Coordinates of N, CA, C and O in Angstrom, one line a residue:
X26 N 211.1 76.8 -80.7 CA 211.8 76.2 -79.6 C 211.1 75.1 -78.9 O 211.6 74.1 -78.6
X27 N 209.8 75.2 -78.8 CA 209.0 74.2 -78.2 C 209.0 72.9 -79.0 O 209.2 71.8 -78.5
X28 N 208.9 73.1 -80.4 CA 209.0 71.9 -81.2 C 210.4 71.2 -81.1 O 210.5 70.0 -81.1
X29 N 211.4 72.0 -81.0 CA 212.8 71.5 -80.8 C 212.9 70.7 -79.6 O 213.4 69.6 -79.6
X30 N 212.3 71.2 -78.4 CA 212.4 70.5 -77.2 C 211.6 69.2 -77.3 O 212.0 68.1 -76.8
X31 N 210.5 69.2 -77.9 CA 209.7 68.0 -78.1 C 210.4 67.0 -78.9 O 210.4 65.8 -78.6
X32 N 211.1 67.4 -80.0 CA 211.8 66.5 -80.8 C 213.0 65.9 -80.0 O 213.1 64.6 -80.1
X33 N 213.7 66.6 -79.2 CA 214.8 66.1 -78.4 C 214.2 65.0 -77.4 O 214.8 64.0 -77.3
X34 N 213.1 65.3 -76.8 CA 212.6 64.4 -75.8 C 212.0 63.1 -76.4 O 212.1 62.1 -75.8
X35 N 211.4 63.2 -77.6 CA 210.7 62.1 -78.2 C 211.5 61.4 -79.3 O 211.0 60.3 -79.8
X36 N 212.7 61.9 -79.7 CA 213.4 61.2 -80.8 C 214.0 59.9 -80.3 O 214.1 59.6 -79.1
X37 N 214.3 59.0 -81.2 CA 214.7 57.7 -80.9 C 216.2 57.5 -80.7 O 216.7 56.5 -80.3
X38 N 217.0 58.5 -81.0 CA 218.5 58.3 -80.8 C 218.9 58.3 -79.4 O 218.2 58.8 -78.5
X39 N 220.0 57.6 -79.1 CA 220.5 57.6 -77.8 C 222.0 57.6 -77.8 O 222.6 57.3 -78.8
X40 N 222.5 57.9 -76.7 CA 224.0 58.0 -76.5 C 224.4 57.7 -75.1 O 223.5 57.9 -74.2
X41 N 225.6 57.4 -74.9 CA 226.1 57.2 -73.5 C 226.9 58.4 -73.0 O 227.0 58.6 -71.8
X42 N 227.4 59.2 -73.9 CA 228.3 60.3 -73.6 C 228.3 61.4 -74.6 O 228.3 61.0 -75.8
X43 N 228.3 62.6 -74.2 CA 228.4 63.8 -75.1 C 229.8 64.4 -74.9 O 230.3 64.5 -73.8
X44 N 230.5 64.7 -76.0 CA 231.8 65.4 -76.0 C 231.8 66.6 -76.9 O 231.7 66.5 -78.1
X45 N 231.8 67.8 -76.3 CA 231.8 69.0 -77.1 C 233.2 69.3 -77.7 O 234.2 68.9 -77.1
X46 N 233.2 69.8 -78.9 CA 234.4 70.2 -79.6 C 235.0 71.4 -78.9 O 234.3 72.4 -78.7
X47 N 236.2 71.4 -78.4 CA 236.8 72.5 -77.7 C 237.2 73.6 -78.7 O 237.5 73.4 -79.9
X48 N 237.2 74.9 -78.2 CA 237.7 76.0 -79.0 C 239.1 76.4 -78.4 O 239.4 76.1 -77.3
X49 N 239.8 77.1 -79.2 CA 241.1 77.6 -78.8 C 240.9 78.7 -77.7 O 239.8 79.3 -77.7
X50 N 241.9 79.0 -77.0 CA 241.9 80.1 -76.0 C 241.5 81.4 -76.6 O 240.7 82.2 -76.1
X51 N 242.1 81.7 -77.8 CA 241.9 83.0 -78.4 C 240.4 83.1 -78.9 O 239.8 84.1 -78.8
X52 N 239.9 82.0 -79.4 CA 238.5 82.0 -79.9 C 237.6 82.1 -78.7 O 236.6 82.8 -78.7
X53 N 237.9 81.5 -77.6 CA 237.1 81.6 -76.3 C 237.1 83.1 -75.8 O 236.1 83.6 -75.4
X54 N 238.3 83.7 -75.9 CA 238.3 85.1 -75.5 C 237.5 86.0 -76.4 O 236.8 86.9 -76.0
X55 N 237.6 85.7 -77.7 CA 236.8 86.5 -78.7 C 235.3 86.4 -78.5 O 234.6 87.3 -78.5
X56 N 234.8 85.1 -78.3 CA 233.4 84.9 -78.2 C 232.9 85.0 -76.8 O 231.7 85.3 -76.6
X57 N 233.7 84.6 -75.8 CA 233.2 84.6 -74.5 C 232.6 83.3 -74.0 O 232.3 83.1 -72.8
X58 N 232.4 82.4 -74.9 CA 231.9 81.1 -74.6 C 232.1 80.1 -75.8 O 232.5 80.5 -76.8
X59 N 231.9 78.8 -75.5 CA 232.1 77.8 -76.5 C 230.7 77.3 -76.9 O 229.9 76.7 -76.1
X60 N 230.3 77.6 -78.2 CA 228.9 77.3 -78.7 C 228.7 75.8 -78.6 O 227.6 75.3 -78.2
X61 N 229.7 75.0 -78.9 CA 229.5 73.5 -78.9 C 229.2 73.0 -77.4 O 228.4 72.2 -77.2
X62 N 229.9 73.6 -76.5 CA 229.7 73.3 -75.1 C 228.3 73.7 -74.6 O 227.7 72.9 -73.9
X63 N 227.9 74.8 -75.0 CA 226.5 75.3 -74.7 C 225.5 74.3 -75.2 O 224.5 74.0 -74.6
X64 N 225.6 73.9 -76.5 CA 224.7 73.0 -77.1 C 224.7 71.6 -76.4 O 223.7 71.1 -76.1
X65 N 225.9 71.2 -76.0 CA 226.1 69.9 -75.3 C 225.4 70.0 -73.9 O 224.8 69.1 -73.4
X66 N 225.5 71.2 -73.3 CA 224.9 71.4 -72.0 C 223.4 71.2 -72.1 O 222.8 70.6 -71.2
X67 N 222.8 71.8 -73.1 CA 221.3 71.7 -73.3 C 220.9 70.2 -73.5 O 220.0 69.7 -72.9
X68 N 221.6 69.6 -74.4 CA 221.3 68.2 -74.7 C 221.5 67.3 -73.5 O 220.7 66.4 -73.2
X69 N 222.6 67.6 -72.7 CA 222.9 66.8 -71.5 C 221.7 66.9 -70.5 O 221.3 65.9 -69.9
X70 N 221.2 68.1 -70.3 CA 220.1 68.3 -69.4 C 218.8 67.7 -69.9 O 218.1 67.0 -69.1
X71 N 218.5 67.9 -71.1 CA 217.2 67.4 -71.7 C 217.2 65.8 -71.9 O 216.2 65.2 -71.7
X72 N 218.3 65.3 -72.3 CA 218.4 63.8 -72.5 C 219.0 63.0 -71.4 O 219.1 61.8 -71.4
X73 N 219.5 63.7 -70.4 CA 220.1 63.1 -69.2 C 221.3 62.2 -69.6 O 221.5 61.1 -69.2
X74 N 222.1 62.8 -70.5 CA 223.3 62.1 -71.0 C 224.5 62.9 -70.5 O 224.6 64.1 -70.6
X75 N 225.4 62.2 -69.8 CA 226.6 63.0 -69.3 C 227.4 63.5 -70.4 O 227.5 63.1 -71.5
X76 N 228.1 64.6 -70.0 CA 229.0 65.3 -70.9 C 230.4 65.3 -70.2 O 230.5 65.6 -69.0
X77 N 231.4 65.0 -71.0 CA 232.8 65.1 -70.5 C 233.7 65.9 -71.5 O 233.6 65.6 -72.7
X78 N 234.5 66.8 -71.0 CA 235.4 67.5 -71.9 C 236.7 66.6 -72.2 O 237.7 66.9 -71.7
X79 N 236.5 65.6 -73.0 CA 237.6 64.7 -73.2 C 238.7 65.2 -74.2 O 239.7 64.6 -74.2
X80 N 238.3 66.3 -74.9 CA 239.3 66.8 -75.9 C 239.8 68.2 -75.5 O 239.1 68.9 -74.8
X81 N 241.0 68.5 -75.9 CA 241.5 69.8 -75.8 C 241.9 70.3 -77.2 O 242.2 69.5 -78.1
X82 N 241.9 71.6 -77.4 CA 242.4 72.2 -78.6 C 243.9 72.4 -78.4 O 244.3 73.1 -77.4
X83 N 244.8 71.8 -79.2 CA 246.2 71.9 -79.0 C 246.8 73.2 -79.6 O 247.8 73.7 -79.1
X84 N 246.1 73.8 -80.6 CA 246.6 75.0 -81.1 C 245.4 75.7 -81.9 O 244.5 75.1 -82.3
X85 N 245.6 77.0 -82.0 CA 244.6 77.8 -82.7 C 244.7 77.6 -84.2 O 245.8 77.7 -84.7
X86 N 243.6 77.4 -84.9 CA 243.7 77.2 -86.3 C 243.2 78.3 -87.2 O 243.2 78.2 -88.4
X87 N 242.7 79.4 -86.6 CA 242.1 80.4 -87.4 C 240.7 80.0 -87.9 O 240.3 78.9 -87.7
X88 N 240.0 81.0 -88.5 CA 238.7 80.7 -88.9 C 238.7 79.8 -90.1 O 239.3 80.1 -91.2
X89 N 238.0 78.7 -90.0 CA 238.0 77.7 -91.0 C 237.1 78.1 -92.2 O 237.3 77.6 -93.3
X90 N 236.2 79.0 -91.9 CA 235.2 79.4 -93.0 C 235.9 80.1 -94.1 O 235.4 80.2 -95.2
X91 N 237.1 80.6 -93.9 CA 237.9 81.3 -95.0 C 238.8 80.4 -95.7 O 239.6 80.9 -96.6
X92 N 238.8 79.1 -95.4 CA 239.8 78.2 -96.0 C 239.1 77.2 -96.9 O 237.9 76.9 -96.7
X93 N 239.9 76.7 -97.8 CA 239.4 75.6 -98.7 C 239.4 74.3 -98.0 O 240.0 74.1 -96.9
X94 N 238.9 73.3 -98.6 CA 238.8 71.9 -98.0 C 240.2 71.4 -97.6 O 240.4 70.9 -96.5
X95 N 241.1 71.5 -98.5 CA 242.5 70.9 -98.3 C 243.1 71.6 -97.1 O 243.8 71.0 -96.2
X96 N 243.0 72.9 -97.0 CA 243.5 73.7 -95.9 C 242.9 73.3 -94.6 O 243.6 73.2 -93.5
X97 N 241.6 73.1 -94.6 CA 240.8 72.7 -93.4 C 241.3 71.3 -92.9 O 241.5 71.1 -91.7
X98 N 241.4 70.4 -93.8 CA 241.9 69.0 -93.5 C 243.3 69.1 -92.8 O 243.5 68.4 -91.8
X99 N 244.1 69.8 -93.4 CA 245.5 69.9 -92.9 C 245.5 70.6 -91.6 O 246.2 70.2 -90.6
X100 N 244.8 71.7 -91.4 CA 244.7 72.4 -90.1 C 244.2 71.5 -89.0 O 244.7 71.6 -87.9
X101 N 243.2 70.7 -89.3 CA 242.6 69.9 -88.2 C 243.3 68.7 -87.8 O 243.1 68.1 -86.8
X102 N 244.3 68.3 -88.7 CA 245.0 67.0 -88.4 C 245.6 66.9 -87.0 O 245.5 65.8 -86.4
X103 N 246.1 67.9 -86.5 CA 246.8 67.9 -85.2 C 246.2 69.0 -84.3 O 246.9 69.4 -83.4
X104 N 245.0 69.4 -84.5 CA 244.4 70.5 -83.7 C 243.9 70.1 -82.4 O 243.6 70.9 -81.5
X105 N 243.7 68.8 -82.2 CA 243.1 68.3 -80.9 C 243.9 67.2 -80.3 O 244.7 66.6 -80.9
X106 N 243.7 67.1 -79.0 CA 244.4 66.1 -78.2 C 243.5 65.6 -77.1 O 242.4 66.2 -76.8
X107 N 244.0 64.6 -76.4 CA 243.2 64.0 -75.2 C 243.4 65.0 -74.1 O 244.5 65.4 -73.8
X108 N 242.3 65.2 -73.4 CA 242.4 66.1 -72.2 C 242.8 65.2 -71.0 O 242.0 64.4 -70.4
X109 N 244.1 65.3 -70.7 CA 244.7 64.4 -69.6 C 244.0 64.7 -68.2 O 244.0 63.8 -67.4
X110 N 243.5 65.9 -68.0 CA 242.9 66.2 -66.8 C 241.7 65.4 -66.5 O 241.3 65.2 -65.3
X111 N 241.0 64.8 -67.5 CA 239.8 64.0 -67.3 C 240.1 62.5 -67.6 O 239.1 61.8 -67.7
X112 N 241.3 62.2 -67.8 CA 241.6 60.8 -68.2 C 241.2 59.8 -67.1 O 240.6 58.7 -67.4
X113 N 241.5 60.1 -65.9 CA 241.1 59.2 -64.8 C 239.6 59.2 -64.5 O 239.0 58.1 -64.5
X114 N 238.9 60.4 -64.5 CA 237.5 60.3 -64.4 C 236.8 59.6 -65.5 O 235.8 58.9 -65.3
X115 N 237.4 59.7 -66.7 CA 236.8 59.0 -67.9 C 237.0 57.5 -67.7 O 236.1 56.7 -68.0
X116 N 238.2 57.1 -67.3 CA 238.4 55.6 -67.1 C 237.4 55.1 -66.1 O 236.8 54.0 -66.3
X117 N 237.2 55.8 -65.0 CA 236.3 55.4 -64.0 C 234.8 55.4 -64.5 O 234.1 54.4 -64.3
X118 N 234.5 56.4 -65.3 CA 233.2 56.4 -65.9 C 233.0 55.2 -66.8 O 231.9 54.6 -66.8
X119 N 234.0 54.9 -67.6 CA 233.9 53.7 -68.5 C 233.6 52.5 -67.7 O 232.7 51.7 -68.1
X120 N 234.3 52.3 -66.7 CA 234.1 51.0 -65.9 C 232.7 50.9 -65.3 O 232.1 49.9 -65.2
X121 N 232.2 52.1 -64.9 CA 230.8 52.1 -64.3 C 229.7 52.1 -65.2 O 228.6 51.6 -64.9
X122 N 229.9 52.7 -66.4 CA 228.8 52.9 -67.3 C 228.8 52.2 -68.7 O 227.9 52.3 -69.5
X123 N 229.9 51.6 -69.0 CA 230.0 51.0 -70.3 C 229.1 49.8 -70.4 O 229.1 48.9 -69.6
X124 N 228.3 49.8 -71.5 CA 227.4 48.6 -71.7 C 228.2 47.4 -72.1 O 229.2 47.5 -72.9
X125 N 227.9 46.3 -71.6 CA 228.6 45.0 -71.9 C 228.3 44.5 -73.2 O 229.1 43.8 -73.8
X126 N 227.1 44.7 -73.7 CA 226.7 44.0 -75.0 C 226.9 44.8 -76.2 O 226.7 44.3 -77.3
X127 N 227.4 46.1 -76.1 CA 227.7 46.9 -77.3 C 228.8 47.9 -77.0 O 229.1 48.2 -75.9
X128 N 229.3 48.5 -78.1 CA 230.3 49.6 -77.9 C 229.6 50.8 -77.2 O 228.4 51.0 -77.3
X129 N 230.4 51.6 -76.6 CA 230.0 52.8 -76.0 C 229.6 53.8 -77.1 O 230.4 53.9 -78.1
X130 N 228.5 54.5 -77.0 CA 228.1 55.5 -78.0 C 228.4 56.9 -77.6 O 227.9 57.4 -76.6
X131 N 229.3 57.5 -78.3 CA 229.8 58.9 -78.0 C 229.3 59.8 -79.1 O 229.5 59.5 -80.3
X132 N 228.7 60.9 -78.7 CA 228.3 61.9 -79.7 C 229.2 63.1 -79.5 O 229.3 63.7 -78.5
X133 N 229.9 63.5 -80.6 CA 230.7 64.7 -80.7 C 229.8 65.9 -81.0 O 229.0 65.8 -82.0
X134 N 229.8 66.9 -80.2 CA 228.9 68.0 -80.4 C 229.7 69.2 -80.9 O 230.6 69.6 -80.3
X135 N 229.2 69.8 -82.0 CA 229.9 71.0 -82.6 C 228.8 72.0 -83.1 O 227.6 71.6 -83.2
X136 N 229.2 73.2 -83.3 CA 228.2 74.2 -83.8 C 228.0 74.1 -85.3 O 226.8 74.1 -85.7
X137 N 229.0 74.0 -86.1 CA 228.9 74.0 -87.6 C 229.6 72.9 -88.2 O 230.8 72.6 -87.8
X138 N 229.0 72.2 -89.2 CA 229.6 71.1 -89.9 C 229.9 71.7 -91.3 O 228.9 72.1 -92.0
X139 N 231.1 71.7 -91.8 CA 231.4 72.1 -93.2 C 232.0 71.0 -94.0 O 231.3 70.4 -94.8
X140 N 233.2 70.6 -93.7 CA 233.9 69.5 -94.4 C 233.9 68.2 -93.6 O 234.2 67.2 -94.2
X141 N 233.7 68.3 -92.3 CA 233.8 67.1 -91.5 C 235.2 66.9 -90.9 O 235.4 66.0 -90.2
X142 N 236.1 67.8 -91.3 CA 237.5 67.7 -90.8 C 237.6 67.8 -89.3 O 238.4 67.0 -88.7
X143 N 236.8 68.7 -88.7 CA 236.9 68.8 -87.2 C 236.4 67.5 -86.6 O 237.0 67.0 -85.6
X144 N 235.2 67.0 -87.0 CA 234.6 65.8 -86.5 C 235.5 64.6 -86.6 O 235.7 63.9 -85.7
X145 N 236.1 64.5 -87.8 CA 237.0 63.4 -88.1 C 238.2 63.4 -87.1 O 238.7 62.4 -86.6
X146 N 238.8 64.6 -87.0 CA 240.0 64.8 -86.1 C 239.6 64.4 -84.6 O 240.4 63.7 -84.0
X147 N 238.5 64.9 -84.2 CA 238.0 64.6 -82.8 C 237.7 63.1 -82.7 O 238.1 62.5 -81.6
X148 N 237.1 62.5 -83.6 CA 236.7 61.1 -83.6 C 238.0 60.2 -83.5 O 238.0 59.2 -82.7
X149 N 239.0 60.6 -84.2 CA 240.3 59.8 -84.1 C 240.8 59.8 -82.7 O 241.2 58.7 -82.2
X150 N 240.8 61.0 -82.1 CA 241.4 61.1 -80.7 C 240.5 60.2 -79.7 O 241.0 59.5 -78.9
X151 N 239.2 60.4 -79.9 CA 238.3 59.7 -79.0 C 238.4 58.1 -79.1 O 238.4 57.4 -78.1
X152 N 238.5 57.7 -80.4 CA 238.6 56.2 -80.6 C 239.9 55.7 -79.9 O 239.9 54.6 -79.3
X153 N 240.9 56.5 -80.0 CA 242.2 56.1 -79.4 C 242.1 56.0 -77.9 O 242.5 55.1 -77.2
X154 N 241.4 57.1 -77.3 CA 241.3 57.1 -75.9 C 240.5 55.9 -75.4 O 240.9 55.3 -74.4
X155 N 239.4 55.6 -76.0 CA 238.5 54.5 -75.6 C 239.3 53.1 -75.8 O 239.3 52.3 -74.9
X156 N 240.0 53.0 -76.9 CA 240.7 51.7 -77.1 C 241.9 51.6 -76.1 O 242.3 50.5 -75.8
X157 N 242.4 52.7 -75.6 CA 243.5 52.6 -74.6 C 243.0 51.9 -73.3 O 243.8 51.4 -72.6
X158 N 241.7 51.9 -73.1 CA 241.1 51.3 -71.9 C 240.5 49.9 -72.3 O 239.7 49.4 -71.5
X159 N 240.7 49.4 -73.5 CA 240.2 48.2 -74.0 C 238.7 48.2 -74.1 O 238.0 47.2 -73.8
X160 N 238.1 49.3 -74.6 CA 236.7 49.3 -74.9 C 236.5 49.7 -76.3 O 237.5 50.1 -77.0
X161 N 235.4 49.4 -76.8 CA 235.0 49.8 -78.2 C 234.1 51.0 -78.2 O 233.3 51.2 -77.2
X162 N 234.1 51.8 -79.3 CA 233.2 52.9 -79.3 C 232.6 53.1 -80.7 O 233.2 52.8 -81.7
X163 N 231.4 53.6 -80.7 CA 230.7 54.1 -81.9 C 230.7 55.6 -81.7 O 230.2 56.1 -80.7
X164 N 231.3 56.3 -82.7 CA 231.4 57.8 -82.6 C 230.4 58.4 -83.6 O 230.5 58.1 -84.8
X165 N 229.6 59.3 -83.1 CA 228.6 60.0 -83.9 C 228.9 61.5 -83.7 O 229.6 61.9 -82.9
X166 N 228.2 62.3 -84.6 CA 228.3 63.7 -84.4 C 227.0 64.4 -84.5 O 226.0 63.8 -85.1
X167 N 226.9 65.5 -83.8 CA 225.7 66.3 -83.8 C 226.1 67.7 -83.9 O 226.9 68.2 -83.1
X168 N 225.6 68.4 -85.0 CA 225.9 69.8 -85.1 C 224.6 70.7 -85.3 O 223.6 70.1 -85.6
X169 N 224.8 71.9 -84.9 CA 223.7 72.8 -85.0 C 223.3 73.2 -86.4 O 222.2 73.4 -86.8
X170 N 224.4 73.4 -87.2 CA 224.2 73.9 -88.6 C 225.2 73.2 -89.6 O 226.2 72.6 -89.2
X171 N 224.8 73.3 -90.8 CA 225.7 72.8 -91.9 C 226.0 74.0 -92.9 O 225.0 74.6 -93.2
X172 N 227.2 74.2 -93.2 CA 227.5 75.2 -94.2 C 228.2 74.7 -95.4 O 228.6 73.6 -95.5

């Protein structure tokens, strides 16, 4: 854990905003917490990067680990949407914090990367949200594990 903290503090990557991948209500009840949100909380505190819940889960997709690549891609296509409850705070945040010389750097935070379908689906929503306010974005992802 100490090495991990040292790596986070001394690494060269940077971002303007962290966005955790949301879980469905049924998954939240099952687990009691959102792993991606917890990881984003730790990163936000250590790197002093704000975190906003810009995404919502529009429907429960079931456990992706039991599905093939094609099923995962199809499931994730419409699994996420823009969180309208934070659209105004996000617009204000963009106006105050957006760098003028480059696109805003957003990191999508998730617990496990398998096919990339979750990250791709989230990135599409985020790019649309940012472009709706006439800004450009570079979207990256950070996951705890790869399966």
